[in-house]
PDB file of C-alpha atoms in Angstrom:
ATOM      1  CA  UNK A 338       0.000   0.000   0.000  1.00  0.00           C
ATOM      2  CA  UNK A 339       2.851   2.249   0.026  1.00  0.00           C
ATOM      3  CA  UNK A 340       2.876   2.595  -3.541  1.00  0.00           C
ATOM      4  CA  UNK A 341      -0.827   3.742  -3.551  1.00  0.00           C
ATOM      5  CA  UNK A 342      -1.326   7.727  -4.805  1.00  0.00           C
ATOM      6  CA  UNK A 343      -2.959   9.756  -2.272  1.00  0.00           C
ATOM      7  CA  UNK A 344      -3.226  13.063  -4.370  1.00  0.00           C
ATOM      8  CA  UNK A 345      -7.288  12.906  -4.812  1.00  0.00           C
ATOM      9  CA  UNK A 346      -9.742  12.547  -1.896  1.00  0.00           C
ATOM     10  CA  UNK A 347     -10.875   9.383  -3.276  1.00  0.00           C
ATOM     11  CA  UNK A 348      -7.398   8.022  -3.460  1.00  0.00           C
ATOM     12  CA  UNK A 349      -7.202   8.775   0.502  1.00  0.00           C
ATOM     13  CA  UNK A 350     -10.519   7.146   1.347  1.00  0.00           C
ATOM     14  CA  UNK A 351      -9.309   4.178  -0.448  1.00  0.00           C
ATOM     15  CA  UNK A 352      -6.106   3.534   0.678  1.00  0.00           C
ATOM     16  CA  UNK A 353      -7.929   3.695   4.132  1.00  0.00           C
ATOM     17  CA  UNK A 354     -10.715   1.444   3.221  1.00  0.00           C
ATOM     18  CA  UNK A 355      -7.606  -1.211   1.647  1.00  0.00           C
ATOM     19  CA  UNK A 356      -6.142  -0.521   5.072  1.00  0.00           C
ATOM     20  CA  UNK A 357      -9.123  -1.642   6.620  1.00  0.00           C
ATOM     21  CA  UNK A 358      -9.330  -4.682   4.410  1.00  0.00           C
ATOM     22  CA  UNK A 359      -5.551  -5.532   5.552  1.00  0.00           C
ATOM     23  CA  UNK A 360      -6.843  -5.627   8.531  1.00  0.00           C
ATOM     24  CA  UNK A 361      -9.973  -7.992   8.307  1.00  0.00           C
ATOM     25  CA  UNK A 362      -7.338 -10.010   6.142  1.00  0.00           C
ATOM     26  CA  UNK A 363      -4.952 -10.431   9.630  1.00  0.00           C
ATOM     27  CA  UNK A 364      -8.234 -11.106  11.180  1.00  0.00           C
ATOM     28  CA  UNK A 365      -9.396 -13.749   9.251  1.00  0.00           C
ATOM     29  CA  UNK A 366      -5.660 -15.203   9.466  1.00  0.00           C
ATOM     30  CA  UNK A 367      -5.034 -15.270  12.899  1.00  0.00           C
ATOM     31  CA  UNK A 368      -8.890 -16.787  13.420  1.00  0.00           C
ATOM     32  CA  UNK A 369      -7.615 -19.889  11.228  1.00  0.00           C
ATOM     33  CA  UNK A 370      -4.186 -19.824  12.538  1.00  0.00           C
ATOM     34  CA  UNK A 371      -5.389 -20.565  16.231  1.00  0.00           C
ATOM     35  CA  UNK A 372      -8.484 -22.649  15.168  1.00  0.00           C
ATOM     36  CA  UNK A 373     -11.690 -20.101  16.408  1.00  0.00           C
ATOM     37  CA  UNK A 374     -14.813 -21.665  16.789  1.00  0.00           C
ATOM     38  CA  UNK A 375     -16.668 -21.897  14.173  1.00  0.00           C
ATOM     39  CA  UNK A 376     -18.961 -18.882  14.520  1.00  0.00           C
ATOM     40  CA  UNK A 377     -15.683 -16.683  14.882  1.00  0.00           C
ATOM     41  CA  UNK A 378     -14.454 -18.387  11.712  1.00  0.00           C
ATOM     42  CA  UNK A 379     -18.326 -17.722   9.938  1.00  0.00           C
ATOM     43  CA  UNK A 380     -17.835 -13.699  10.845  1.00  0.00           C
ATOM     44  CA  UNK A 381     -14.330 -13.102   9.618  1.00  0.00           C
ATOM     45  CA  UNK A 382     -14.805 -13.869   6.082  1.00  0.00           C
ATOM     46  CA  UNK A 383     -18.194 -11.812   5.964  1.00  0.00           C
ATOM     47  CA  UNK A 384     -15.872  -8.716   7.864  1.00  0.00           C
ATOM     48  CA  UNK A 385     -13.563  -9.062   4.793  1.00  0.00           C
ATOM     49  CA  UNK A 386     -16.409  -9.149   2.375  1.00  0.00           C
ATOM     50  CA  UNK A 387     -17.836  -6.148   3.702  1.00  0.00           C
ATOM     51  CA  UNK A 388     -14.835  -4.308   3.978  1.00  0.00           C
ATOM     52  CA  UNK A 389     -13.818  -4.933   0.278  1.00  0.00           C
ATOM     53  CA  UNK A 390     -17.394  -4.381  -1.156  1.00  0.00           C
ATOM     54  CA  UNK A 391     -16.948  -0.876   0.780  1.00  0.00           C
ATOM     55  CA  UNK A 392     -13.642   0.090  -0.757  1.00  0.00           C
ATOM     56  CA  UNK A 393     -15.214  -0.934  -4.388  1.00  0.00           C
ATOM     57  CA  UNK A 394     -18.030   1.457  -3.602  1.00  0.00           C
ATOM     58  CA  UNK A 395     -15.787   4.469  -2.790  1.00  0.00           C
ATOM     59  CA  UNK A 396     -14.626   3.683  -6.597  1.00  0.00           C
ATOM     60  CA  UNK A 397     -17.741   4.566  -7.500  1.00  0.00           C
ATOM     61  CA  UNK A 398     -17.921   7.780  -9.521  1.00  0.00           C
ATOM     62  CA  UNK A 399     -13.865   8.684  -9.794  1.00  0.00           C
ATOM     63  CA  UNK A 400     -11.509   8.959 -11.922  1.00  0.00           C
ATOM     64  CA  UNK A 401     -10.133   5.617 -10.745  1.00  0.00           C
ATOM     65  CA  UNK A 402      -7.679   3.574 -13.946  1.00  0.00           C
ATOM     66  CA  UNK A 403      -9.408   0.720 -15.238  1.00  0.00           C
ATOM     67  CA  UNK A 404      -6.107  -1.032 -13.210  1.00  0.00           C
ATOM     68  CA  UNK A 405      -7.475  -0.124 -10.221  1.00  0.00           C
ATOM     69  CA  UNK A 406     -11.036  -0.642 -10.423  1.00  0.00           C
ATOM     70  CA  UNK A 407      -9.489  -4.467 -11.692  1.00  0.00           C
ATOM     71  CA  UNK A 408      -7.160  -5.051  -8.949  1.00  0.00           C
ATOM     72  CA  UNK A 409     -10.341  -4.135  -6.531  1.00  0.00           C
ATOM     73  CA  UNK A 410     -13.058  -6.092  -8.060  1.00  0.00           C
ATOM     74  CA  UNK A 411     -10.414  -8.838  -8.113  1.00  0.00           C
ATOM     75  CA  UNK A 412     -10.025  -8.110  -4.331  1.00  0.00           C
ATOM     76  CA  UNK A 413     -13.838  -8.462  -3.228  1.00  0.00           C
ATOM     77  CA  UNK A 414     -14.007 -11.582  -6.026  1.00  0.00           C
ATOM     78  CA  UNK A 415     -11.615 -13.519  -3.851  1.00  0.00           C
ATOM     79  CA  UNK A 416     -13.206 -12.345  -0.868  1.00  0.00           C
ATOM     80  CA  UNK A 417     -16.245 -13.800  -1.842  1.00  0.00           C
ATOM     81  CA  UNK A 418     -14.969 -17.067  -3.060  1.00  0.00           C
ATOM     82  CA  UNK A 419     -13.330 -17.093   0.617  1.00  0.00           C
ATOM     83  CA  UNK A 420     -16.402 -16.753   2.452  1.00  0.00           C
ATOM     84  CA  UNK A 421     -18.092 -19.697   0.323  1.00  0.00           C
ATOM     85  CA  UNK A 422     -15.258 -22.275   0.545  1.00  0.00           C
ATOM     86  CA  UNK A 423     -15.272 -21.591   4.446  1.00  0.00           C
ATOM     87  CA  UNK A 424     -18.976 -21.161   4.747  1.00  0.00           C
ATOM     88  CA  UNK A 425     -18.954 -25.112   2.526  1.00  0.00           C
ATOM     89  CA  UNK A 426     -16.504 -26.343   5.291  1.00  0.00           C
ATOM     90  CA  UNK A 427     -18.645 -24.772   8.669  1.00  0.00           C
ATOM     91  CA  UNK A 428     -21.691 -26.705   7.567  1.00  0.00           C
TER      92      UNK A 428
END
């Protein structure tokens, strides 16, 4: 994320909503990593989903390079198919 421009207002809200996806991305890792419950490990994935659906949204309406607008939707797609492999294994 260093290498992410911060020049435009939407370039700062993103970088803080990617932030926030780093985050949920260490969440979800760690709740694996020491084997959560499974409730815990039903919530993570969703956090992550929500948090990279919300960064695409802030997209909405800029400037944003095809590139970026790619490497985000490519973000929340993984997200997604995240949450359904775990969701498959919980039940």
């Amino acid at each position: 994320m260093k290498g992410l421009a911060r020049a435009q207002p939407w370039q700062r809200q993103l970088a803080g909503h990617l932030g926030d996806v780093e985050h949920q991305l260490q969440v979800l890792r760690l709740t694996i990593a020491m084997d959560r419950p499974g409730a815990e490990l039903a919530v993570a994935p969703e956090q992550l989903l929500r948090e990279c659906r919300l960064s695409s949204a802030v997209l909405a309406g800029t400037r944003a390079d095809p590139t970026t607008r790619k490497a985000v939707m490519l973000v929340g797609d993984l997200a997604e198919q995240v949450r359904k492999v775990l969701g498959e294994r919980l039940g």
